[in-house]
């Protein structure tokens, strides 16, 4: 009996996944082409400018990762914006958890793979344009034909592994926040979540300033100085805290999505 139930649950999940892929195939392909197209275009511009894959390209890659992940996460439940989309979601014979997990897989792990592939597309485009632009100099030994690895450069720095862990945790946290925003307000989700996030961060900055003025705590923006003063443990604690908050935000997003399913069924 338990084996049959497990099979039915797995079968229901696969049917939900197949339904979402078929129903949203055009939007998914358009989004994939847009993301990779942006990386290819920017990589070509870097190559045209003679970039060797330096800090400018690495900064763009991290900015693109964060911006694209937040925008796409805000579209996680965009099908709930219209009455037709809500009816289609409700009529799908599947549990709210299956529907949520299908979209979570598409907008978190799959998107990360797409972004990593986009990073290499960006650098390969840079190298190709750079080669076409400066072929004689390259033959004579000019540098700039190596594929960059941003994570290797971060890890090679002092406390680089901890910094990489915090960056990854921050990436997932921001993505989770915009996914929660998509569940809270499907219409204009990105702008509403961005405004809410800005207000919250402004309040937190004021709180930090007040705490600093009352207790005379030294907050330093210098990363190495901060680590030397407080030790690695506090940085690891910050990263772990971000991971725990991320899990909590995902749970809130699921609970909100499940509540929306019940509300739409009632009305």
Tab-separated table of C-alpha atoms in Angstrom, residues 2 6 9 13 32 50 73 87 90 93 95-99 111 114 150 191 194 208 211 214 218 245 247 251 253 264:
chain	number	residue	atom	x	y	z
A	2	UNK	CA	2.783	2.411	0.894
A	6	UNK	CA	4.624	6.573	-3.215
A	9	UNK	CA	2.722	10.720	-5.612
A	13	UNK	CA	4.538	15.112	-9.591
A	32	UNK	CA	16.311	31.008	-21.864
A	50	UNK	CA	39.902	44.273	-25.538
A	73	UNK	CA	11.985	34.583	-9.036
A	87	UNK	CA	-8.517	28.552	-12.900
A	90	UNK	CA	-6.727	25.119	-9.545
A	93	UNK	CA	-5.209	17.527	-10.361
A	95	UNK	CA	-1.352	18.932	-4.575
A	96	UNK	CA	-0.226	22.457	-3.755
A	97	UNK	CA	3.148	21.037	-2.699
A	98	UNK	CA	3.711	19.397	-6.096
A	99	UNK	CA	2.783	22.606	-7.916
A	111	UNK	CA	18.050	28.671	-13.188
A	114	UNK	CA	21.304	28.301	-16.840
A	150	UNK	CA	35.222	33.922	-10.704
A	191	UNK	CA	8.714	46.278	-8.206
A	194	UNK	CA	12.018	45.699	-4.508
A	208	UNK	CA	22.405	49.508	13.181
A	211	UNK	CA	22.890	50.501	18.148
A	214	UNK	CA	24.311	53.693	21.968
A	218	UNK	CA	32.531	49.462	15.623
A	245	UNK	CA	16.370	32.509	6.797
A	247	UNK	CA	14.668	28.052	4.186
A	251	UNK	CA	8.400	27.766	3.683
A	253	UNK	CA	6.240	31.205	0.137
A	264	UNK	CA	-9.281	30.754	-5.194
